[in-house]
């Protein structure tokens, strides 16, 4: 039986040795993907110096003697709106002593216009017919005031996004500003899912015959993986028949499966044939059984060599064991495949005493909240591996260390979100 930390190391080592290819995709499809090569700016943004406010462009030197007791009156000539090139060009000919009305985002006329005074900071003097004639300014303006200088957001040649970053909508925002429409991202692994169990019927089966259950974890795995952008190939339910199971695996291997996630039939029951089939197929088993709860019989193996090399996760069939196998074995493996660092956990204080089996690291359904003394967590009732309902109440996993048979109230324990696999954010 392998210790969890040892298993994690092994998964990370094998994952990081396998280099994923990269592919070019539209930025619009890139959220959640991992950038494979860095993005540099080819332009300066803003590409022209412009006004940060609605107001009046001025020569700051015209206002050096302005005060509330001695306001400076400046004649106003013209109006530059955002995108109005004609008015901009006309205003470029203005000389000191003349202001021009300007709107937010409009180009600041070149020459000596070097500041913008906000409309609410001036007294506007109008003709009897309502046209703006002049402004009165009652304090000196600083050069650069309310002006967005060219290149102050992105400089030409600047690193915009480092490789290895998980693309978020904010990166899409930057790319769109810079006119970058395609990104080079890491290709996601091809995952094949298979559910074993002669008792399983599809989840859309309205009537359960005696002794049958709905296959809940097939849909769970499909949707959990799709949250990370991975579209897996679902091989379906396979009855507890080693010959049929082997055929399904062989066909998927020939079709280029890179990772298998198989549920059920890895314990010690009479119909737990997975490890035997793997042996017969010549796979290398790295571990079978980890010192964890739930999900102890978990199995990790590798098929073949060369073109048909594929990794295999055999996860026990109870729904919570499957969730733990995905969260604490498959997800760290995929992180390392994608070149991401190990996910961080948070520390929280246990609200109640929590009994646990000696020698096993426990991944329990938890509910965390911010209490008076910081982050607190409750290990929920219903920790048995078939209890799905408690998972609906949970907002995190509580991780209890191997040692001891009791984690007492107030003890600091690790917690991680229910799903955070490839996030590069507050937690990792
Ligand atoms: P096994 O790991 O095959 O020994 O199954 C352990 C328990 O999980 C049994 O009670 C199974 O009926 C149940 N189980 C196995 N596969 C699934 C599945 N796909 N969905 C829901 N429950 C399952
Ligand atoms: Mg079974």
JSON list of C-alpha atoms in Angstrom, two decimals, residues 107-283:
[
{"chain": "A", "resi": 107, "resn": "UNK", "atom": "CA", "xyz": [-6.93, 62.07, -29.05]},
{"chain": "A", "resi": 108, "resn": "UNK", "atom": "CA", "xyz": [-5.17, 64.93, -27.32]},
{"chain": "A", "resi": 109, "resn": "UNK", "atom": "CA", "xyz": [-4.21, 67.42, -30.05]},
{"chain": "A", "resi": 110, "resn": "UNK", "atom": "CA", "xyz": [-0.47, 67.52, -30.50]},
{"chain": "A", "resi": 111, "resn": "UNK", "atom": "CA", "xyz": [1.46, 70.77, -30.18]},
{"chain": "A", "resi": 112, "resn": "UNK", "atom": "CA", "xyz": [1.56, 71.98, -26.65]},
{"chain": "A", "resi": 113, "resn": "UNK", "atom": "CA", "xyz": [-1.70, 70.63, -25.31]},
{"chain": "A", "resi": 114, "resn": "UNK", "atom": "CA", "xyz": [-0.46, 68.70, -22.32]},
{"chain": "A", "resi": 115, "resn": "UNK", "atom": "CA", "xyz": [-3.33, 68.61, -19.81]},
{"chain": "A", "resi": 116, "resn": "UNK", "atom": "CA", "xyz": [-7.10, 68.27, -19.56]},
{"chain": "A", "resi": 117, "resn": "UNK", "atom": "CA", "xyz": [-9.23, 70.10, -17.01]},
{"chain": "A", "resi": 118, "resn": "UNK", "atom": "CA", "xyz": [-12.44, 68.34, -16.07]},
{"chain": "A", "resi": 119, "resn": "UNK", "atom": "CA", "xyz": [-15.67, 70.02, -17.05]},
{"chain": "A", "resi": 120, "resn": "UNK", "atom": "CA", "xyz": [-16.77, 70.04, -13.39]},
{"chain": "A", "resi": 121, "resn": "UNK", "atom": "CA", "xyz": [-13.57, 71.91, -12.36]},
{"chain": "A", "resi": 122, "resn": "UNK", "atom": "CA", "xyz": [-14.10, 74.98, -14.55]},
{"chain": "A", "resi": 123, "resn": "UNK", "atom": "CA", "xyz": [-16.61, 77.77, -14.96]},
{"chain": "A", "resi": 124, "resn": "UNK", "atom": "CA", "xyz": [-17.92, 77.58, -18.51]},
{"chain": "A", "resi": 125, "resn": "UNK", "atom": "CA", "xyz": [-18.59, 80.97, -20.09]},
{"chain": "A", "resi": 126, "resn": "UNK", "atom": "CA", "xyz": [-21.22, 80.85, -22.83]},
{"chain": "A", "resi": 127, "resn": "UNK", "atom": "CA", "xyz": [-22.48, 83.26, -25.49]},
{"chain": "A", "resi": 128, "resn": "UNK", "atom": "CA", "xyz": [-26.09, 84.46, -25.23]},
{"chain": "A", "resi": 129, "resn": "UNK", "atom": "CA", "xyz": [-26.95, 81.74, -27.78]},
{"chain": "A", "resi": 130, "resn": "UNK", "atom": "CA", "xyz": [-25.47, 79.04, -25.52]},
{"chain": "A", "resi": 131, "resn": "UNK", "atom": "CA", "xyz": [-22.19, 78.34, -27.34]},
{"chain": "A", "resi": 132, "resn": "UNK", "atom": "CA", "xyz": [-19.13, 77.72, -25.21]},
{"chain": "A", "resi": 133, "resn": "UNK", "atom": "CA", "xyz": [-16.89, 80.74, -25.47]},
{"chain": "A", "resi": 134, "resn": "UNK", "atom": "CA", "xyz": [-14.32, 80.36, -22.71]},
{"chain": "A", "resi": 135, "resn": "UNK", "atom": "CA", "xyz": [-13.50, 78.63, -19.46]},
{"chain": "A", "resi": 136, "resn": "UNK", "atom": "CA", "xyz": [-12.32, 80.04, -16.17]},
{"chain": "A", "resi": 137, "resn": "UNK", "atom": "CA", "xyz": [-9.74, 77.95, -14.36]},
{"chain": "A", "resi": 138, "resn": "UNK", "atom": "CA", "xyz": [-9.04, 78.67, -10.71]},
{"chain": "A", "resi": 139, "resn": "UNK", "atom": "CA", "xyz": [-6.00, 76.46, -10.04]},
{"chain": "A", "resi": 140, "resn": "UNK", "atom": "CA", "xyz": [-2.82, 75.60, -11.96]},
{"chain": "A", "resi": 141, "resn": "UNK", "atom": "CA", "xyz": [-2.88, 72.35, -13.96]},
{"chain": "A", "resi": 142, "resn": "UNK", "atom": "CA", "xyz": [-0.01, 69.92, -14.00]},
{"chain": "A", "resi": 143, "resn": "UNK", "atom": "CA", "xyz": [1.41, 68.73, -17.34]},
{"chain": "A", "resi": 144, "resn": "UNK", "atom": "CA", "xyz": [-0.03, 65.26, -17.92]},
{"chain": "A", "resi": 145, "resn": "UNK", "atom": "CA", "xyz": [-3.09, 65.80, -15.73]},
{"chain": "A", "resi": 146, "resn": "UNK", "atom": "CA", "xyz": [-6.07, 63.72, -16.94]},
{"chain": "A", "resi": 147, "resn": "UNK", "atom": "CA", "xyz": [-4.04, 62.57, -19.92]},
{"chain": "A", "resi": 148, "resn": "UNK", "atom": "CA", "xyz": [-3.48, 58.92, -20.90]},
{"chain": "A", "resi": 149, "resn": "UNK", "atom": "CA", "xyz": [-0.08, 58.80, -22.52]},
{"chain": "A", "resi": 150, "resn": "UNK", "atom": "CA", "xyz": [0.63, 56.58, -25.51]},
{"chain": "A", "resi": 151, "resn": "UNK", "atom": "CA", "xyz": [2.16, 53.21, -24.46]},
{"chain": "A", "resi": 152, "resn": "UNK", "atom": "CA", "xyz": [1.35, 53.49, -20.74]},
{"chain": "A", "resi": 153, "resn": "UNK", "atom": "CA", "xyz": [-0.79, 50.33, -20.67]},
{"chain": "A", "resi": 154, "resn": "UNK", "atom": "CA", "xyz": [1.40, 48.12, -22.89]},
{"chain": "A", "resi": 155, "resn": "UNK", "atom": "CA", "xyz": [4.79, 49.08, -24.28]},
{"chain": "A", "resi": 156, "resn": "UNK", "atom": "CA", "xyz": [5.96, 47.70, -27.62]},
{"chain": "A", "resi": 157, "resn": "UNK", "atom": "CA", "xyz": [7.80, 44.39, -27.09]},
{"chain": "A", "resi": 158, "resn": "UNK", "atom": "CA", "xyz": [6.48, 43.98, -23.54]},
{"chain": "A", "resi": 159, "resn": "UNK", "atom": "CA", "xyz": [5.71, 40.51, -22.16]},
{"chain": "A", "resi": 160, "resn": "UNK", "atom": "CA", "xyz": [1.93, 40.38, -21.88]},
{"chain": "A", "resi": 161, "resn": "UNK", "atom": "CA", "xyz": [1.23, 36.76, -20.82]},
{"chain": "A", "resi": 162, "resn": "UNK", "atom": "CA", "xyz": [3.84, 34.28, -19.66]},
{"chain": "A", "resi": 163, "resn": "UNK", "atom": "CA", "xyz": [3.73, 30.71, -20.96]},
{"chain": "A", "resi": 164, "resn": "UNK", "atom": "CA", "xyz": [2.22, 28.27, -18.46]},
{"chain": "A", "resi": 165, "resn": "UNK", "atom": "CA", "xyz": [-0.54, 30.70, -17.49]},
{"chain": "A", "resi": 166, "resn": "UNK", "atom": "CA", "xyz": [-4.13, 29.47, -17.52]},
{"chain": "A", "resi": 167, "resn": "UNK", "atom": "CA", "xyz": [-6.09, 31.78, -19.80]},
{"chain": "A", "resi": 168, "resn": "UNK", "atom": "CA", "xyz": [-8.82, 33.78, -18.05]},
{"chain": "A", "resi": 169, "resn": "UNK", "atom": "CA", "xyz": [-11.24, 36.37, -19.48]},
{"chain": "A", "resi": 170, "resn": "UNK", "atom": "CA", "xyz": [-8.80, 39.12, -18.37]},
{"chain": "A", "resi": 171, "resn": "UNK", "atom": "CA", "xyz": [-6.21, 37.68, -20.77]},
{"chain": "A", "resi": 172, "resn": "UNK", "atom": "CA", "xyz": [-8.83, 37.76, -23.53]},
{"chain": "A", "resi": 173, "resn": "UNK", "atom": "CA", "xyz": [-9.35, 41.44, -22.68]},
{"chain": "A", "resi": 174, "resn": "UNK", "atom": "CA", "xyz": [-5.62, 42.18, -23.09]},
{"chain": "A", "resi": 175, "resn": "UNK", "atom": "CA", "xyz": [-5.37, 40.13, -26.31]},
{"chain": "A", "resi": 176, "resn": "UNK", "atom": "CA", "xyz": [-8.35, 41.93, -27.82]},
{"chain": "A", "resi": 177, "resn": "UNK", "atom": "CA", "xyz": [-6.78, 45.32, -26.96]},
{"chain": "A", "resi": 178, "resn": "UNK", "atom": "CA", "xyz": [-3.58, 44.24, -28.66]},
{"chain": "A", "resi": 179, "resn": "UNK", "atom": "CA", "xyz": [-5.17, 42.68, -31.74]},
{"chain": "A", "resi": 180, "resn": "UNK", "atom": "CA", "xyz": [-4.02, 39.16, -30.82]},
{"chain": "A", "resi": 181, "resn": "UNK", "atom": "CA", "xyz": [-6.59, 36.69, -32.08]},
{"chain": "A", "resi": 182, "resn": "UNK", "atom": "CA", "xyz": [-4.86, 33.29, -31.92]},
{"chain": "A", "resi": 183, "resn": "UNK", "atom": "CA", "xyz": [-2.98, 31.66, -29.05]},
{"chain": "A", "resi": 184, "resn": "UNK", "atom": "CA", "xyz": [-0.64, 28.73, -28.84]},
{"chain": "A", "resi": 185, "resn": "UNK", "atom": "CA", "xyz": [-1.96, 26.50, -26.03]},
{"chain": "A", "resi": 186, "resn": "UNK", "atom": "CA", "xyz": [-1.07, 23.08, -24.66]},
{"chain": "A", "resi": 187, "resn": "UNK", "atom": "CA", "xyz": [-3.07, 20.27, -26.21]},
{"chain": "A", "resi": 188, "resn": "UNK", "atom": "CA", "xyz": [-5.31, 18.51, -23.71]},
{"chain": "A", "resi": 189, "resn": "UNK", "atom": "CA", "xyz": [-4.89, 14.78, -23.16]},
{"chain": "A", "resi": 190, "resn": "UNK", "atom": "CA", "xyz": [-7.29, 12.31, -24.77]},
{"chain": "A", "resi": 191, "resn": "UNK", "atom": "CA", "xyz": [-9.17, 10.70, -21.91]},
{"chain": "A", "resi": 192, "resn": "UNK", "atom": "CA", "xyz": [-11.34, 7.59, -22.18]},
{"chain": "A", "resi": 193, "resn": "UNK", "atom": "CA", "xyz": [-13.82, 6.77, -19.43]},
{"chain": "A", "resi": 194, "resn": "UNK", "atom": "CA", "xyz": [-15.27, 3.37, -18.67]},
{"chain": "A", "resi": 195, "resn": "UNK", "atom": "CA", "xyz": [-17.70, 2.29, -15.92]},
{"chain": "A", "resi": 196, "resn": "UNK", "atom": "CA", "xyz": [-17.68, -1.34, -14.77]},
{"chain": "A", "resi": 197, "resn": "UNK", "atom": "CA", "xyz": [-20.50, -3.09, -12.94]},
{"chain": "A", "resi": 198, "resn": "UNK", "atom": "CA", "xyz": [-23.20, -5.61, -13.88]},
{"chain": "A", "resi": 199, "resn": "UNK", "atom": "CA", "xyz": [-25.55, -3.74, -11.53]},
{"chain": "A", "resi": 200, "resn": "UNK", "atom": "CA", "xyz": [-25.33, -0.49, -13.50]},
{"chain": "A", "resi": 201, "resn": "UNK", "atom": "CA", "xyz": [-28.06, 0.98, -15.67]},
{"chain": "A", "resi": 202, "resn": "UNK", "atom": "CA", "xyz": [-27.87, 4.33, -17.47]},
{"chain": "A", "resi": 203, "resn": "UNK", "atom": "CA", "xyz": [-28.86, 7.39, -15.41]},
{"chain": "A", "resi": 204, "resn": "UNK", "atom": "CA", "xyz": [-31.88, 8.05, -17.63]},
{"chain": "A", "resi": 205, "resn": "UNK", "atom": "CA", "xyz": [-33.41, 4.68, -16.69]},
{"chain": "A", "resi": 206, "resn": "UNK", "atom": "CA", "xyz": [-36.74, 5.58, -15.02]},
{"chain": "A", "resi": 207, "resn": "UNK", "atom": "CA", "xyz": [-37.32, 2.21, -13.36]},
{"chain": "A", "resi": 208, "resn": "UNK", "atom": "CA", "xyz": [-34.72, 0.45, -11.21]},
{"chain": "A", "resi": 209, "resn": "UNK", "atom": "CA", "xyz": [-35.10, -3.34, -11.23]},
{"chain": "A", "resi": 210, "resn": "UNK", "atom": "CA", "xyz": [-34.27, -5.04, -7.94]},
{"chain": "A", "resi": 211, "resn": "UNK", "atom": "CA", "xyz": [-30.51, -4.84, -7.24]},
{"chain": "A", "resi": 212, "resn": "UNK", "atom": "CA", "xyz": [-29.76, -2.38, -10.02]},
{"chain": "A", "resi": 213, "resn": "UNK", "atom": "CA", "xyz": [-28.37, 1.14, -9.54]},
{"chain": "A", "resi": 214, "resn": "UNK", "atom": "CA", "xyz": [-27.94, 4.09, -11.86]},
{"chain": "A", "resi": 215, "resn": "UNK", "atom": "CA", "xyz": [-24.48, 4.76, -13.17]},
{"chain": "A", "resi": 216, "resn": "UNK", "atom": "CA", "xyz": [-23.91, 8.14, -11.53]},
{"chain": "A", "resi": 217, "resn": "UNK", "atom": "CA", "xyz": [-20.16, 8.47, -11.80]},
{"chain": "A", "resi": 218, "resn": "UNK", "atom": "CA", "xyz": [-19.97, 8.21, -15.59]},
{"chain": "A", "resi": 219, "resn": "UNK", "atom": "CA", "xyz": [-21.85, 11.50, -15.93]},
{"chain": "A", "resi": 220, "resn": "UNK", "atom": "CA", "xyz": [-19.97, 12.96, -12.96]},
{"chain": "A", "resi": 221, "resn": "UNK", "atom": "CA", "xyz": [-16.58, 12.30, -14.52]},
{"chain": "A", "resi": 222, "resn": "UNK", "atom": "CA", "xyz": [-17.67, 13.52, -17.95]},
{"chain": "A", "resi": 223, "resn": "UNK", "atom": "CA", "xyz": [-18.92, 16.84, -16.60]},
{"chain": "A", "resi": 224, "resn": "UNK", "atom": "CA", "xyz": [-16.12, 17.33, -14.06]},
{"chain": "A", "resi": 225, "resn": "UNK", "atom": "CA", "xyz": [-13.51, 16.88, -16.80]},
{"chain": "A", "resi": 226, "resn": "UNK", "atom": "CA", "xyz": [-15.39, 19.11, -19.20]},
{"chain": "A", "resi": 227, "resn": "UNK", "atom": "CA", "xyz": [-15.13, 21.91, -16.60]},
{"chain": "A", "resi": 228, "resn": "UNK", "atom": "CA", "xyz": [-11.41, 21.85, -17.34]},
{"chain": "A", "resi": 229, "resn": "UNK", "atom": "CA", "xyz": [-11.98, 21.89, -21.08]},
{"chain": "A", "resi": 230, "resn": "UNK", "atom": "CA", "xyz": [-11.36, 18.14, -21.49]},
{"chain": "A", "resi": 231, "resn": "UNK", "atom": "CA", "xyz": [-13.86, 16.37, -23.72]},
{"chain": "A", "resi": 232, "resn": "UNK", "atom": "CA", "xyz": [-13.54, 12.73, -22.77]},
{"chain": "A", "resi": 233, "resn": "UNK", "atom": "CA", "xyz": [-14.53, 9.73, -24.79]},
{"chain": "A", "resi": 234, "resn": "UNK", "atom": "CA", "xyz": [-17.12, 7.72, -22.85]},
{"chain": "A", "resi": 235, "resn": "UNK", "atom": "CA", "xyz": [-16.72, 4.02, -23.54]},
{"chain": "A", "resi": 236, "resn": "UNK", "atom": "CA", "xyz": [-19.90, 3.18, -21.63]},
{"chain": "A", "resi": 237, "resn": "UNK", "atom": "CA", "xyz": [-20.90, 0.62, -19.03]},
{"chain": "A", "resi": 238, "resn": "UNK", "atom": "CA", "xyz": [-19.10, -2.72, -19.17]},
{"chain": "A", "resi": 239, "resn": "UNK", "atom": "CA", "xyz": [-20.55, -5.71, -17.30]},
{"chain": "A", "resi": 240, "resn": "UNK", "atom": "CA", "xyz": [-18.32, -7.54, -14.84]},
{"chain": "A", "resi": 241, "resn": "UNK", "atom": "CA", "xyz": [-16.83, -9.66, -17.59]},
{"chain": "A", "resi": 242, "resn": "UNK", "atom": "CA", "xyz": [-13.03, -9.51, -17.97]},
{"chain": "A", "resi": 243, "resn": "UNK", "atom": "CA", "xyz": [-13.08, -10.60, -21.62]},
{"chain": "A", "resi": 244, "resn": "UNK", "atom": "CA", "xyz": [-15.46, -7.84, -22.68]},
{"chain": "A", "resi": 245, "resn": "UNK", "atom": "CA", "xyz": [-13.58, -5.33, -20.54]},
{"chain": "A", "resi": 246, "resn": "UNK", "atom": "CA", "xyz": [-10.27, -6.22, -22.17]},
{"chain": "A", "resi": 247, "resn": "UNK", "atom": "CA", "xyz": [-11.80, -5.81, -25.65]},
{"chain": "A", "resi": 248, "resn": "UNK", "atom": "CA", "xyz": [-13.06, -2.33, -24.76]},
{"chain": "A", "resi": 249, "resn": "UNK", "atom": "CA", "xyz": [-9.63, -1.26, -23.47]},
{"chain": "A", "resi": 250, "resn": "UNK", "atom": "CA", "xyz": [-7.83, -2.70, -26.49]},
{"chain": "A", "resi": 251, "resn": "UNK", "atom": "CA", "xyz": [-10.10, -0.89, -28.92]},
{"chain": "A", "resi": 252, "resn": "UNK", "atom": "CA", "xyz": [-9.64, 2.45, -27.08]},
{"chain": "A", "resi": 253, "resn": "UNK", "atom": "CA", "xyz": [-5.85, 1.95, -26.98]},
{"chain": "A", "resi": 254, "resn": "UNK", "atom": "CA", "xyz": [-5.83, 1.35, -30.73]},
{"chain": "A", "resi": 255, "resn": "UNK", "atom": "CA", "xyz": [-7.88, 4.55, -31.13]},
{"chain": "A", "resi": 256, "resn": "UNK", "atom": "CA", "xyz": [-5.15, 6.55, -29.37]},
{"chain": "A", "resi": 257, "resn": "UNK", "atom": "CA", "xyz": [-6.48, 6.92, -25.80]},
{"chain": "A", "resi": 258, "resn": "UNK", "atom": "CA", "xyz": [-3.82, 8.58, -23.66]},
{"chain": "A", "resi": 259, "resn": "UNK", "atom": "CA", "xyz": [-5.44, 8.30, -20.24]},
{"chain": "A", "resi": 260, "resn": "UNK", "atom": "CA", "xyz": [-8.03, 5.78, -19.04]},
{"chain": "A", "resi": 261, "resn": "UNK", "atom": "CA", "xyz": [-10.27, 6.42, -16.10]},
{"chain": "A", "resi": 262, "resn": "UNK", "atom": "CA", "xyz": [-12.03, 3.21, -15.18]},
{"chain": "A", "resi": 263, "resn": "UNK", "atom": "CA", "xyz": [-14.42, 2.92, -12.24]},
{"chain": "A", "resi": 264, "resn": "UNK", "atom": "CA", "xyz": [-15.22, -0.15, -10.16]},
{"chain": "A", "resi": 265, "resn": "UNK", "atom": "CA", "xyz": [-13.80, -3.67, -9.92]},
{"chain": "A", "resi": 266, "resn": "UNK", "atom": "CA", "xyz": [-10.48, -2.73, -8.32]},
{"chain": "A", "resi": 267, "resn": "UNK", "atom": "CA", "xyz": [-11.19, -3.97, -4.78]},
{"chain": "A", "resi": 268, "resn": "UNK", "atom": "CA", "xyz": [-10.79, -7.53, -3.53]},
{"chain": "A", "resi": 269, "resn": "UNK", "atom": "CA", "xyz": [-14.27, -8.87, -4.41]},
{"chain": "A", "resi": 270, "resn": "UNK", "atom": "CA", "xyz": [-14.77, -11.91, -6.62]},
{"chain": "A", "resi": 271, "resn": "UNK", "atom": "CA", "xyz": [-15.69, -9.74, -9.62]},
{"chain": "A", "resi": 272, "resn": "UNK", "atom": "CA", "xyz": [-12.89, -7.23, -9.18]},
{"chain": "A", "resi": 273, "resn": "UNK", "atom": "CA", "xyz": [-11.02, -8.22, -12.29]},
{"chain": "A", "resi": 274, "resn": "UNK", "atom": "CA", "xyz": [-9.35, -4.98, -13.37]},
{"chain": "A", "resi": 275, "resn": "UNK", "atom": "CA", "xyz": [-5.87, -5.68, -11.99]},
{"chain": "A", "resi": 276, "resn": "UNK", "atom": "CA", "xyz": [-5.89, -9.18, -13.55]},
{"chain": "A", "resi": 277, "resn": "UNK", "atom": "CA", "xyz": [-6.87, -7.85, -16.97]},
{"chain": "A", "resi": 278, "resn": "UNK", "atom": "CA", "xyz": [-4.13, -5.20, -16.78]},
{"chain": "A", "resi": 279, "resn": "UNK", "atom": "CA", "xyz": [-1.56, -7.87, -15.91]},
{"chain": "A", "resi": 280, "resn": "UNK", "atom": "CA", "xyz": [-2.71, -10.03, -18.82]},
{"chain": "A", "resi": 281, "resn": "UNK", "atom": "CA", "xyz": [-2.40, -7.05, -21.14]},
{"chain": "A", "resi": 282, "resn": "UNK", "atom": "CA", "xyz": [1.20, -6.49, -19.99]},
{"chain": "A", "resi": 283, "resn": "UNK", "atom": "CA", "xyz": [0.58, -3.19, -18.21]}
]
